[in-house]
Amino acid sequence: MGGVGVDADVVGNTRVRSAEAGECEREPSPSDSLRTFGAVVQALREHAGLSRGDLSARVQYSRHTVESVELGRRMPDEAFVERAEEALGNTGALRKASRHLSRGEAGLAAWFRRWARLEREAVSLCTYECRLVPGLLQSEGYARAVFDNSIPLLSDGEVEAQLVARLDRQKLLRERTDVPFSFIVEEHVFRRRLGGTEVMRGLYEHVLALTAPRNVTLQIMPVDIEFHACLDGSLQLLETPKSQRLGYSEGQQNGRLISDPKEVSLLHQRYDTLRSQALNPKDSRGLLERLRGEL
């Protein structure tokens, strides 16, 4: 949250931070969480009988900033949240709501944005996928084929925005070489020729290159295995720098962040069992190389 460099406006005799200063940053595409947070601020302000100007003076930000936050157009920084909390009754609602704020990042689904932020700081990341090649491993051609198959159809601009966001996420694999990344992917996912022969050939080469470093592990779940620990669907797991373990699952037009320790522990048990059922990394790479040779 927050930015660098602050200007100052004057409300009455009080110097306040300007909306344009960067402390409460304008969002290019406001997220649902920002709109919800803003609605809570407005409701508490109105319940307290305060105008936007009144709240502006109390939090020491311009009236325009208060309005932008209430309308979900700006990401409030920690100082704004704390001052608004104190000015609006210290109910704890704003502090709690601020923990769930996510930016409206172009190209990322609203339900995925918070997980994407957590990925950037994670000290480990595990992914099981049974539908598509995981986004972190997709080649440009494969990702474009995925977006071209979206219903309703995406505009050219929307496809490009999503493509840029997806490829940008892959910087995690290249830049965070001290973080262990584990992927388990169903064999049939790699056998489906999404986008055609040339797209799949490029995908195999891309995946083999991305999973070559020793901190990135790929295992393929063979189609002829008799046992399977993750029949309930795809999942992702990560550990934060504060040693908190979290999970994420995604379905049709929705995603769910999982923080309950018991549920996360169960997902880890399933993932660990699946690791023992899938092909080992060496055999998995061998399978990909054979699939590439069959094209």
PDB file of C-alpha atoms in Angstrom:
ATOM      1  CA  MET A   1       0.000   0.000   0.000  1.00  0.00           C
ATOM      2  CA  GLY A   2       1.021   3.609  -0.290  1.00  0.00           C
ATOM      3  CA  GLY A   3       3.409   5.378  -2.538  1.00  0.00           C
ATOM      4  CA  VAL A   4       6.357   7.744  -2.400  1.00  0.00           C
ATOM      5  CA  GLY A   5       6.356  11.506  -2.314  1.00  0.00           C
ATOM      6  CA  VAL A   6       3.466  13.495  -0.807  1.00  0.00           C
ATOM      7  CA  ASP A   7       2.112  16.912  -1.619  1.00  0.00           C
ATOM      8  CA  ALA A   8      -0.256  18.778   0.653  1.00  0.00           C
ATOM      9  CA  ASP A   9      -3.643  20.409   0.349  1.00  0.00           C
ATOM     10  CA  VAL A  10      -5.274  22.592   2.958  1.00  0.00           C
ATOM     11  CA  VAL A  11      -8.694  21.915   4.454  1.00  0.00           C
ATOM     12  CA  GLY A  12      -9.475  24.677   6.898  1.00  0.00           C
ATOM     13  CA  ASN A  13      -6.265  25.031   8.890  1.00  0.00           C
ATOM     14  CA  THR A  14      -5.309  21.407   8.468  1.00  0.00           C
ATOM     15  CA  ARG A  15      -2.690  20.287   5.990  1.00  0.00           C
ATOM     16  CA  VAL A  16      -3.748  17.022   4.333  1.00  0.00           C
ATOM     17  CA  ARG A  17      -2.200  14.670   1.840  1.00  0.00           C
ATOM     18  CA  SER A  18      -3.343  15.153  -1.707  1.00  0.00           C
ATOM     19  CA  ALA A  19      -5.100  12.389  -3.613  1.00  0.00           C
ATOM     20  CA  GLU A  20      -2.689  12.892  -6.468  1.00  0.00           C
ATOM     21  CA  ALA A  21       0.322  12.491  -4.193  1.00  0.00           C
ATOM     22  CA  GLY A  22       0.321   8.706  -4.514  1.00  0.00           C
ATOM     23  CA  GLU A  23      -0.386   7.741  -0.899  1.00  0.00           C
ATOM     24  CA  CYS A  24      -3.852   6.551  -1.900  1.00  0.00           C
ATOM     25  CA  GLU A  25      -3.201   5.303  -5.389  1.00  0.00           C
ATOM     26  CA  ARG A  26      -5.744   5.534  -8.180  1.00  0.00           C
ATOM     27  CA  GLU A  27      -6.671   2.085  -9.437  1.00  0.00           C
ATOM     28  CA  PRO A  28      -6.813   1.552 -13.217  1.00  0.00           C
ATOM     29  CA  SER A  29      -9.543  -1.063 -12.727  1.00  0.00           C
ATOM     30  CA  PRO A  30     -11.142  -0.964  -9.244  1.00  0.00           C
ATOM     31  CA  SER A  31     -11.628  -4.350  -7.626  1.00  0.00           C
ATOM     32  CA  ASP A  32     -14.713  -5.572  -5.805  1.00  0.00           C
ATOM     33  CA  SER A  33     -12.824  -5.442  -2.512  1.00  0.00           C
ATOM     34  CA  LEU A  34     -12.023  -1.744  -3.001  1.00  0.00           C
ATOM     35  CA  ARG A  35     -15.649  -0.949  -3.766  1.00  0.00           C
ATOM     36  CA  THR A  36     -16.789  -2.899  -0.705  1.00  0.00           C
ATOM     37  CA  PHE A  37     -14.252  -1.195   1.559  1.00  0.00           C
ATOM     38  CA  GLY A  38     -15.338   2.201   0.232  1.00  0.00           C
ATOM     39  CA  ALA A  39     -18.992   1.396   0.897  1.00  0.00           C
ATOM     40  CA  VAL A  40     -18.134   0.496   4.513  1.00  0.00           C
ATOM     41  CA  VAL A  41     -16.284   3.800   4.972  1.00  0.00           C
ATOM     42  CA  GLN A  42     -19.253   5.715   3.570  1.00  0.00           C
ATOM     43  CA  ALA A  43     -21.774   3.833   5.715  1.00  0.00           C
ATOM     44  CA  LEU A  44     -19.781   4.433   8.903  1.00  0.00           C
ATOM     45  CA  ARG A  45     -19.284   8.107   8.003  1.00  0.00           C
ATOM     46  CA  GLU A  46     -22.973   8.650   7.377  1.00  0.00           C
ATOM     47  CA  HIS A  47     -23.876   6.760  10.563  1.00  0.00           C
ATOM     48  CA  ALA A  48     -21.590   9.122  12.474  1.00  0.00           C
ATOM     49  CA  GLY A  49     -23.319  12.114  10.899  1.00  0.00           C
ATOM     50  CA  LEU A  50     -20.181  13.347   9.157  1.00  0.00           C
ATOM     51  CA  SER A  51     -19.833  14.905   5.726  1.00  0.00           C
ATOM     52  CA  ARG A  52     -16.925  13.991   3.467  1.00  0.00           C
ATOM     53  CA  GLY A  53     -15.374  17.325   4.382  1.00  0.00           C
ATOM     54  CA  ASP A  54     -15.690  16.505   8.080  1.00  0.00           C
ATOM     55  CA  LEU A  55     -13.991  13.125   7.614  1.00  0.00           C
ATOM     56  CA  SER A  56     -11.354  14.734   5.417  1.00  0.00           C
ATOM     57  CA  ALA A  57     -10.352  17.074   8.245  1.00  0.00           C
ATOM     58  CA  ARG A  58     -10.196  14.221  10.751  1.00  0.00           C
ATOM     59  CA  VAL A  59      -8.099  11.853   8.639  1.00  0.00           C
ATOM     60  CA  GLN A  60      -5.903  14.660   7.234  1.00  0.00           C
ATOM     61  CA  TYR A  61      -6.498  13.736   3.593  1.00  0.00           C
ATOM     62  CA  SER A  62      -8.236  15.864   0.979  1.00  0.00           C
ATOM     63  CA  ARG A  63     -11.982  15.630   0.462  1.00  0.00           C
ATOM     64  CA  HIS A  64     -11.280  14.327  -3.040  1.00  0.00           C
ATOM     65  CA  THR A  65      -9.244  11.445  -1.591  1.00  0.00           C
ATOM     66  CA  VAL A  66     -12.046  10.549   0.831  1.00  0.00           C
ATOM     67  CA  GLU A  67     -14.527  10.552  -2.046  1.00  0.00           C
ATOM     68  CA  SER A  68     -12.233   8.409  -4.233  1.00  0.00           C
ATOM     69  CA  VAL A  69     -11.771   5.840  -1.466  1.00  0.00           C
ATOM     70  CA  GLU A  70     -15.515   5.672  -0.822  1.00  0.00           C
ATOM     71  CA  LEU A  71     -16.162   5.108  -4.523  1.00  0.00           C
ATOM     72  CA  GLY A  72     -13.521   2.345  -4.721  1.00  0.00           C
ATOM     73  CA  ARG A  73     -11.266   4.365  -7.013  1.00  0.00           C
ATOM     74  CA  ARG A  74      -8.212   4.487  -4.759  1.00  0.00           C
ATOM     75  CA  MET A  75      -6.269   2.058  -2.610  1.00  0.00           C
ATOM     76  CA  PRO A  76      -6.170   3.476   0.940  1.00  0.00           C
ATOM     77  CA  ASP A  77      -2.801   3.387   2.670  1.00  0.00           C
ATOM     78  CA  GLU A  78      -2.300   2.248   6.274  1.00  0.00           C
ATOM     79  CA  ALA A  79      -2.414   5.808   7.641  1.00  0.00           C
ATOM     80  CA  PHE A  80      -5.793   6.448   6.016  1.00  0.00           C
ATOM     81  CA  VAL A  81      -7.209   3.200   7.414  1.00  0.00           C
ATOM     82  CA  GLU A  82      -5.987   3.930  10.944  1.00  0.00           C
ATOM     83  CA  ARG A  83      -7.194   7.539  10.987  1.00  0.00           C
ATOM     84  CA  ALA A  84     -10.563   6.636   9.484  1.00  0.00           C
ATOM     85  CA  GLU A  85     -10.936   3.829  12.028  1.00  0.00           C
ATOM     86  CA  GLU A  86     -10.334   6.252  14.895  1.00  0.00           C
ATOM     87  CA  ALA A  87     -12.598   8.914  13.396  1.00  0.00           C
ATOM     88  CA  LEU A  88     -15.490   6.507  12.805  1.00  0.00           C
ATOM     89  CA  GLY A  89     -15.830   4.831  16.167  1.00  0.00           C
ATOM     90  CA  ASN A  90     -12.965   2.315  16.431  1.00  0.00           C
ATOM     91  CA  THR A  91     -15.275  -0.581  15.577  1.00  0.00           C
ATOM     92  CA  GLY A  92     -12.436  -2.562  14.005  1.00  0.00           C
ATOM     93  CA  ALA A  93     -14.427  -2.946  10.780  1.00  0.00           C
ATOM     94  CA  LEU A  94     -12.059  -0.904   8.623  1.00  0.00           C
ATOM     95  CA  ARG A  95      -8.908  -2.577   9.935  1.00  0.00           C
ATOM     96  CA  LYS A  96     -10.376  -6.012   9.274  1.00  0.00           C
ATOM     97  CA  ALA A  97     -11.749  -5.068   5.855  1.00  0.00           C
ATOM     98  CA  SER A  98      -8.414  -3.556   4.774  1.00  0.00           C
ATOM     99  CA  ARG A  99      -6.717  -6.963   5.110  1.00  0.00           C
ATOM    100  CA  HIS A 100      -8.781  -8.234   2.189  1.00  0.00           C
ATOM    101  CA  LEU A 101      -8.128  -5.355  -0.196  1.00  0.00           C
ATOM    102  CA  SER A 102      -6.788  -6.240  -3.633  1.00  0.00           C
ATOM    103  CA  ARG A 103      -5.897  -4.056  -6.551  1.00  0.00           C
ATOM    104  CA  GLY A 104      -7.845  -4.098  -9.780  1.00  0.00           C
ATOM    105  CA  GLU A 105      -5.026  -5.553 -11.834  1.00  0.00           C
ATOM    106  CA  ALA A 106      -5.671  -5.649 -15.558  1.00  0.00           C
ATOM    107  CA  GLY A 107      -5.713  -9.154 -16.967  1.00  0.00           C
ATOM    108  CA  LEU A 108      -6.328 -10.915 -13.642  1.00  0.00           C
ATOM    109  CA  ALA A 109      -9.730 -12.205 -12.602  1.00  0.00           C
ATOM    110  CA  ALA A 110     -11.108 -10.402  -9.558  1.00  0.00           C
ATOM    111  CA  TRP A 111     -11.255 -13.619  -7.533  1.00  0.00           C
ATOM    112  CA  PHE A 112      -7.608 -14.425  -8.271  1.00  0.00           C
ATOM    113  CA  ARG A 113      -5.959 -11.075  -7.479  1.00  0.00           C
ATOM    114  CA  ARG A 114      -5.354 -11.645  -3.784  1.00  0.00           C
ATOM    115  CA  TRP A 115      -3.757 -15.048  -4.439  1.00  0.00           C
ATOM    116  CA  ALA A 116      -1.565 -13.488  -7.126  1.00  0.00           C
ATOM    117  CA  ARG A 117      -0.299 -10.985  -4.566  1.00  0.00           C
ATOM    118  CA  LEU A 118       0.428 -13.779  -2.085  1.00  0.00           C
ATOM    119  CA  GLU A 119       2.362 -15.702  -4.755  1.00  0.00           C
ATOM    120  CA  ARG A 120       4.865 -12.860  -5.066  1.00  0.00           C
ATOM    121  CA  GLU A 121       5.904 -13.158  -1.413  1.00  0.00           C
ATOM    122  CA  ALA A 122       5.493 -16.906  -0.899  1.00  0.00           C
ATOM    123  CA  VAL A 123       8.438 -18.951   0.350  1.00  0.00           C
ATOM    124  CA  SER A 124       7.062 -22.083  -1.345  1.00  0.00           C
ATOM    125  CA  LEU A 125       4.345 -22.801  -3.887  1.00  0.00           C
ATOM    126  CA  CYS A 126       2.648 -26.077  -4.838  1.00  0.00           C
ATOM    127  CA  THR A 127       0.198 -26.473  -7.729  1.00  0.00           C
ATOM    128  CA  TYR A 128      -1.956 -29.402  -8.849  1.00  0.00           C
ATOM    129  CA  GLU A 129      -3.837 -28.936 -12.125  1.00  0.00           C
ATOM    130  CA  CYS A 130      -6.220 -31.281 -13.929  1.00  0.00           C
ATOM    131  CA  ARG A 131      -7.760 -28.911 -16.490  1.00  0.00           C
ATOM    132  CA  LEU A 132      -5.042 -26.852 -18.157  1.00  0.00           C
ATOM    133  CA  VAL A 133      -1.302 -26.386 -17.953  1.00  0.00           C
ATOM    134  CA  PRO A 134      -0.800 -24.110 -14.906  1.00  0.00           C
ATOM    135  CA  GLY A 135      -0.574 -20.432 -15.783  1.00  0.00           C
ATOM    136  CA  LEU A 136       2.974 -20.171 -14.436  1.00  0.00           C
ATOM    137  CA  LEU A 137       4.089 -22.770 -17.012  1.00  0.00           C
ATOM    138  CA  GLN A 138       2.079 -21.712 -20.066  1.00  0.00           C
ATOM    139  CA  SER A 139       3.867 -20.646 -23.231  1.00  0.00           C
ATOM    140  CA  GLU A 140       2.669 -17.505 -24.995  1.00  0.00           C
ATOM    141  CA  GLY A 141       1.061 -19.521 -27.777  1.00  0.00           C
ATOM    142  CA  TYR A 142      -0.709 -21.874 -25.360  1.00  0.00           C
ATOM    143  CA  ALA A 143      -1.952 -18.986 -23.198  1.00  0.00           C
ATOM    144  CA  ARG A 144      -3.284 -17.208 -26.271  1.00  0.00           C
ATOM    145  CA  ALA A 145      -5.124 -20.402 -27.284  1.00  0.00           C
ATOM    146  CA  VAL A 146      -6.663 -20.564 -23.803  1.00  0.00           C
ATOM    147  CA  PHE A 147      -7.925 -16.983 -24.032  1.00  0.00           C
ATOM    148  CA  ASP A 148      -9.126 -17.490 -27.619  1.00  0.00           C
ATOM    149  CA  ASN A 149     -11.373 -20.270 -26.292  1.00  0.00           C
ATOM    150  CA  SER A 150     -13.023 -18.042 -23.684  1.00  0.00           C
ATOM    151  CA  ILE A 151     -16.813 -17.754 -23.723  1.00  0.00           C
ATOM    152  CA  PRO A 152     -18.016 -15.073 -24.175  1.00  0.00           C
ATOM    153  CA  LEU A 153     -15.321 -14.184 -26.695  1.00  0.00           C
ATOM    154  CA  LEU A 154     -12.732 -11.675 -25.508  1.00  0.00           C
ATOM    155  CA  SER A 155     -11.828  -8.584 -27.497  1.00  0.00           C
ATOM    156  CA  ASP A 156      -8.311  -8.306 -28.912  1.00  0.00           C
ATOM    157  CA  GLY A 157      -7.489  -5.813 -26.174  1.00  0.00           C
ATOM    158  CA  GLU A 158      -8.745  -8.121 -23.440  1.00  0.00           C
ATOM    159  CA  VAL A 159      -6.738 -11.034 -24.829  1.00  0.00           C
ATOM    160  CA  GLU A 160      -3.570  -8.935 -24.867  1.00  0.00           C
ATOM    161  CA  ALA A 161      -4.150  -7.671 -21.310  1.00  0.00           C
ATOM    162  CA  GLN A 162      -4.640 -11.189 -19.989  1.00  0.00           C
ATOM    163  CA  LEU A 163      -1.656 -12.461 -21.953  1.00  0.00           C
ATOM    164  CA  VAL A 164       0.619  -9.762 -20.542  1.00  0.00           C
ATOM    165  CA  ALA A 165      -0.574 -10.475 -16.987  1.00  0.00           C
ATOM    166  CA  ARG A 166      -0.064 -14.232 -17.366  1.00  0.00           C
ATOM    167  CA  LEU A 167       3.438 -13.950 -18.800  1.00  0.00           C
ATOM    168  CA  ASP A 168       4.349 -11.336 -16.180  1.00  0.00           C
ATOM    169  CA  ARG A 169       3.495 -13.827 -13.417  1.00  0.00           C
ATOM    170  CA  GLN A 170       6.119 -16.194 -14.836  1.00  0.00           C
ATOM    171  CA  LYS A 171       8.833 -13.818 -13.647  1.00  0.00           C
ATOM    172  CA  LEU A 172       8.372 -15.572 -10.301  1.00  0.00           C
ATOM    173  CA  LEU A 173      10.045 -18.700 -11.668  1.00  0.00           C
ATOM    174  CA  ARG A 174      12.929 -16.820 -13.228  1.00  0.00           C
ATOM    175  CA  GLU A 175      13.600 -14.287 -10.465  1.00  0.00           C
ATOM    176  CA  ARG A 176      12.864 -16.223  -7.246  1.00  0.00           C
ATOM    177  CA  THR A 177      15.425 -18.977  -7.648  1.00  0.00           C
ATOM    178  CA  ASP A 178      15.551 -19.678  -3.898  1.00  0.00           C
ATOM    179  CA  VAL A 179      11.828 -20.513  -3.724  1.00  0.00           C
ATOM    180  CA  PRO A 180      10.751 -24.146  -4.291  1.00  0.00           C
ATOM    181  CA  PHE A 181       8.000 -24.491  -6.897  1.00  0.00           C
ATOM    182  CA  SER A 182       6.227 -27.833  -7.222  1.00  0.00           C
ATOM    183  CA  PHE A 183       3.813 -28.700 -10.040  1.00  0.00           C
ATOM    184  CA  ILE A 184       1.736 -31.839 -10.519  1.00  0.00           C
ATOM    185  CA  VAL A 185      -0.190 -31.929 -13.794  1.00  0.00           C
ATOM    186  CA  GLU A 186      -2.434 -34.599 -15.280  1.00  0.00           C
ATOM    187  CA  GLU A 187      -1.000 -36.380 -18.335  1.00  0.00           C
ATOM    188  CA  HIS A 188      -4.150 -35.798 -20.385  1.00  0.00           C
ATOM    189  CA  VAL A 189      -3.614 -32.041 -20.038  1.00  0.00           C
ATOM    190  CA  PHE A 190      -0.356 -32.350 -21.983  1.00  0.00           C
ATOM    191  CA  ARG A 191      -1.926 -34.687 -24.531  1.00  0.00           C
ATOM    192  CA  ARG A 192      -4.781 -32.324 -25.442  1.00  0.00           C
ATOM    193  CA  ARG A 193      -3.542 -30.445 -28.515  1.00  0.00           C
ATOM    194  CA  LEU A 194      -4.985 -27.080 -27.549  1.00  0.00           C
ATOM    195  CA  GLY A 195      -4.118 -24.560 -30.246  1.00  0.00           C
ATOM    196  CA  GLY A 196      -2.707 -27.171 -32.637  1.00  0.00           C
ATOM    197  CA  THR A 197       0.556 -28.994 -33.209  1.00  0.00           C
ATOM    198  CA  GLU A 198       2.900 -26.017 -33.338  1.00  0.00           C
ATOM    199  CA  VAL A 199       1.420 -24.485 -30.187  1.00  0.00           C
ATOM    200  CA  MET A 200       1.889 -27.761 -28.322  1.00  0.00           C
ATOM    201  CA  ARG A 201       5.448 -28.177 -29.572  1.00  0.00           C
ATOM    202  CA  GLY A 202       6.232 -24.688 -28.266  1.00  0.00           C
ATOM    203  CA  LEU A 203       4.511 -25.524 -24.988  1.00  0.00           C
ATOM    204  CA  TYR A 204       6.579 -28.674 -24.414  1.00  0.00           C
ATOM    205  CA  GLU A 205       9.808 -26.785 -25.029  1.00  0.00           C
ATOM    206  CA  HIS A 206       8.677 -23.928 -22.783  1.00  0.00           C
ATOM    207  CA  VAL A 207       7.710 -26.221 -19.908  1.00  0.00           C
ATOM    208  CA  LEU A 208      10.933 -28.223 -20.184  1.00  0.00           C
ATOM    209  CA  ALA A 209      12.937 -24.988 -19.997  1.00  0.00           C
ATOM    210  CA  LEU A 210      10.999 -23.516 -17.057  1.00  0.00           C
ATOM    211  CA  THR A 211      11.204 -26.731 -15.016  1.00  0.00           C
ATOM    212  CA  ALA A 212      14.929 -27.322 -15.614  1.00  0.00           C
ATOM    213  CA  PRO A 213      16.181 -25.279 -12.599  1.00  0.00           C
ATOM    214  CA  ARG A 214      16.610 -27.322  -9.431  1.00  0.00           C
ATOM    215  CA  ASN A 215      14.055 -25.250  -7.472  1.00  0.00           C
ATOM    216  CA  VAL A 216      11.254 -26.053  -9.960  1.00  0.00           C
ATOM    217  CA  THR A 217       9.778 -29.556  -9.922  1.00  0.00           C
ATOM    218  CA  LEU A 218       7.273 -30.971 -12.392  1.00  0.00           C
ATOM    219  CA  GLN A 219       5.533 -34.316 -11.910  1.00  0.00           C
ATOM    220  CA  ILE A 220       2.992 -35.751 -14.319  1.00  0.00           C
ATOM    221  CA  MET A 221       0.063 -37.817 -13.078  1.00  0.00           C
ATOM    222  CA  PRO A 222      -0.228 -40.755 -15.536  1.00  0.00           C
ATOM    223  CA  VAL A 223      -3.590 -41.614 -17.033  1.00  0.00           C
ATOM    224  CA  ASP A 224      -3.282 -45.325 -16.273  1.00  0.00           C
ATOM    225  CA  ILE A 225      -2.762 -45.064 -12.518  1.00  0.00           C
ATOM    226  CA  GLU A 226      -5.256 -46.873 -10.282  1.00  0.00           C
ATOM    227  CA  PHE A 227      -5.068 -44.454  -7.328  1.00  0.00           C
ATOM    228  CA  HIS A 228      -5.617 -40.689  -7.088  1.00  0.00           C
ATOM    229  CA  ALA A 229      -5.530 -38.475  -3.986  1.00  0.00           C
ATOM    230  CA  CYS A 230      -6.958 -35.284  -5.541  1.00  0.00           C
ATOM    231  CA  LEU A 231     -10.169 -36.309  -7.235  1.00  0.00           C
ATOM    232  CA  ASP A 232     -11.911 -33.232  -5.812  1.00  0.00           C
ATOM    233  CA  GLY A 233     -10.108 -30.992  -8.297  1.00  0.00           C
ATOM    234  CA  SER A 234      -7.242 -28.590  -8.816  1.00  0.00           C
ATOM    235  CA  LEU A 235      -5.586 -26.825  -5.908  1.00  0.00           C
ATOM    236  CA  GLN A 236      -2.731 -24.515  -4.989  1.00  0.00           C
ATOM    237  CA  LEU A 237      -0.804 -24.262  -1.725  1.00  0.00           C
ATOM    238  CA  LEU A 238       1.721 -21.749  -0.470  1.00  0.00           C
ATOM    239  CA  GLU A 239       3.599 -20.720   2.638  1.00  0.00           C
ATOM    240  CA  THR A 240       4.007 -17.050   3.546  1.00  0.00           C
ATOM    241  CA  PRO A 241       7.185 -15.459   4.968  1.00  0.00           C
ATOM    242  CA  LYS A 242       5.441 -15.613   8.381  1.00  0.00           C
ATOM    243  CA  SER A 243       5.083 -19.409   8.057  1.00  0.00           C
ATOM    244  CA  GLN A 244       1.337 -19.281   7.443  1.00  0.00           C
ATOM    245  CA  ARG A 245       0.094 -22.013   5.114  1.00  0.00           C
ATOM    246  CA  LEU A 246      -2.741 -21.093   2.730  1.00  0.00           C
ATOM    247  CA  GLY A 247      -4.657 -22.842  -0.021  1.00  0.00           C
ATOM    248  CA  TYR A 248      -6.588 -21.796  -3.090  1.00  0.00           C
ATOM    249  CA  SER A 249      -9.145 -23.563  -5.260  1.00  0.00           C
ATOM    250  CA  GLU A 250     -10.848 -22.309  -8.394  1.00  0.00           C
ATOM    251  CA  GLY A 251     -13.958 -23.229 -10.339  1.00  0.00           C
ATOM    252  CA  GLN A 252     -16.268 -21.699 -12.923  1.00  0.00           C
ATOM    253  CA  GLN A 253     -16.040 -17.904 -12.541  1.00  0.00           C
ATOM    254  CA  ASN A 254     -14.910 -18.071  -8.918  1.00  0.00           C
ATOM    255  CA  GLY A 255     -11.986 -18.761  -6.651  1.00  0.00           C
ATOM    256  CA  ARG A 256     -11.627 -19.394  -2.922  1.00  0.00           C
ATOM    257  CA  LEU A 257      -8.745 -18.528  -0.618  1.00  0.00           C
ATOM    258  CA  ILE A 258      -8.484 -21.185   2.107  1.00  0.00           C
ATOM    259  CA  SER A 259      -6.977 -20.190   5.460  1.00  0.00           C
ATOM    260  CA  ASP A 260      -8.594 -22.599   7.941  1.00  0.00           C
ATOM    261  CA  PRO A 261      -5.634 -24.607   9.349  1.00  0.00           C
ATOM    262  CA  LYS A 262      -7.527 -27.917   9.374  1.00  0.00           C
ATOM    263  CA  GLU A 263      -8.670 -27.553   5.786  1.00  0.00           C
ATOM    264  CA  VAL A 264      -5.224 -26.466   4.608  1.00  0.00           C
ATOM    265  CA  SER A 265      -3.662 -29.404   6.447  1.00  0.00           C
ATOM    266  CA  LEU A 266      -6.032 -31.780   4.648  1.00  0.00           C
ATOM    267  CA  LEU A 267      -5.071 -30.279   1.281  1.00  0.00           C
ATOM    268  CA  HIS A 268      -1.396 -30.765   2.107  1.00  0.00           C
ATOM    269  CA  GLN A 269      -2.053 -34.409   2.946  1.00  0.00           C
ATOM    270  CA  ARG A 270      -3.730 -34.892  -0.414  1.00  0.00           C
ATOM    271  CA  TYR A 271      -0.958 -33.104  -2.287  1.00  0.00           C
ATOM    272  CA  ASP A 272       1.779 -35.067  -0.518  1.00  0.00           C
ATOM    273  CA  THR A 273       0.011 -38.335  -1.336  1.00  0.00           C
ATOM    274  CA  LEU A 274      -0.394 -37.259  -4.950  1.00  0.00           C
ATOM    275  CA  ARG A 275       3.347 -36.618  -5.130  1.00  0.00           C
ATOM    276  CA  SER A 276       3.970 -40.259  -4.290  1.00  0.00           C
ATOM    277  CA  GLN A 277       1.462 -41.397  -6.947  1.00  0.00           C
ATOM    278  CA  ALA A 278       2.707 -39.218  -9.813  1.00  0.00           C
ATOM    279  CA  LEU A 279       5.716 -39.916 -12.011  1.00  0.00           C
ATOM    280  CA  ASN A 280       9.002 -38.700 -10.536  1.00  0.00           C
ATOM    281  CA  PRO A 281      10.501 -35.513 -12.059  1.00  0.00           C
ATOM    282  CA  LYS A 282      12.975 -37.392 -14.284  1.00  0.00           C
ATOM    283  CA  ASP A 283      10.306 -39.678 -15.757  1.00  0.00           C
ATOM    284  CA  SER A 284       7.933 -36.718 -16.128  1.00  0.00           C
ATOM    285  CA  ARG A 285      10.473 -34.833 -18.238  1.00  0.00           C
ATOM    286  CA  GLY A 286      11.026 -37.987 -20.242  1.00  0.00           C
ATOM    287  CA  LEU A 287       7.299 -38.228 -20.966  1.00  0.00           C
ATOM    288  CA  LEU A 288       7.187 -34.607 -22.132  1.00  0.00           C
ATOM    289  CA  GLU A 289      10.141 -35.229 -24.421  1.00  0.00           C
ATOM    290  CA  ARG A 290       8.392 -38.282 -25.904  1.00  0.00           C
ATOM    291  CA  LEU A 291       5.189 -36.292 -26.444  1.00  0.00           C
ATOM    292  CA  ARG A 292       7.221 -33.609 -28.207  1.00  0.00           C
ATOM    293  CA  GLY A 293       8.805 -36.261 -30.415  1.00  0.00           C
ATOM    294  CA  GLU A 294       5.417 -37.673 -31.372  1.00  0.00           C
ATOM    295  CA  LEU A 295       4.263 -34.386 -32.954  1.00  0.00           C
TER     296      LEU A 295
END
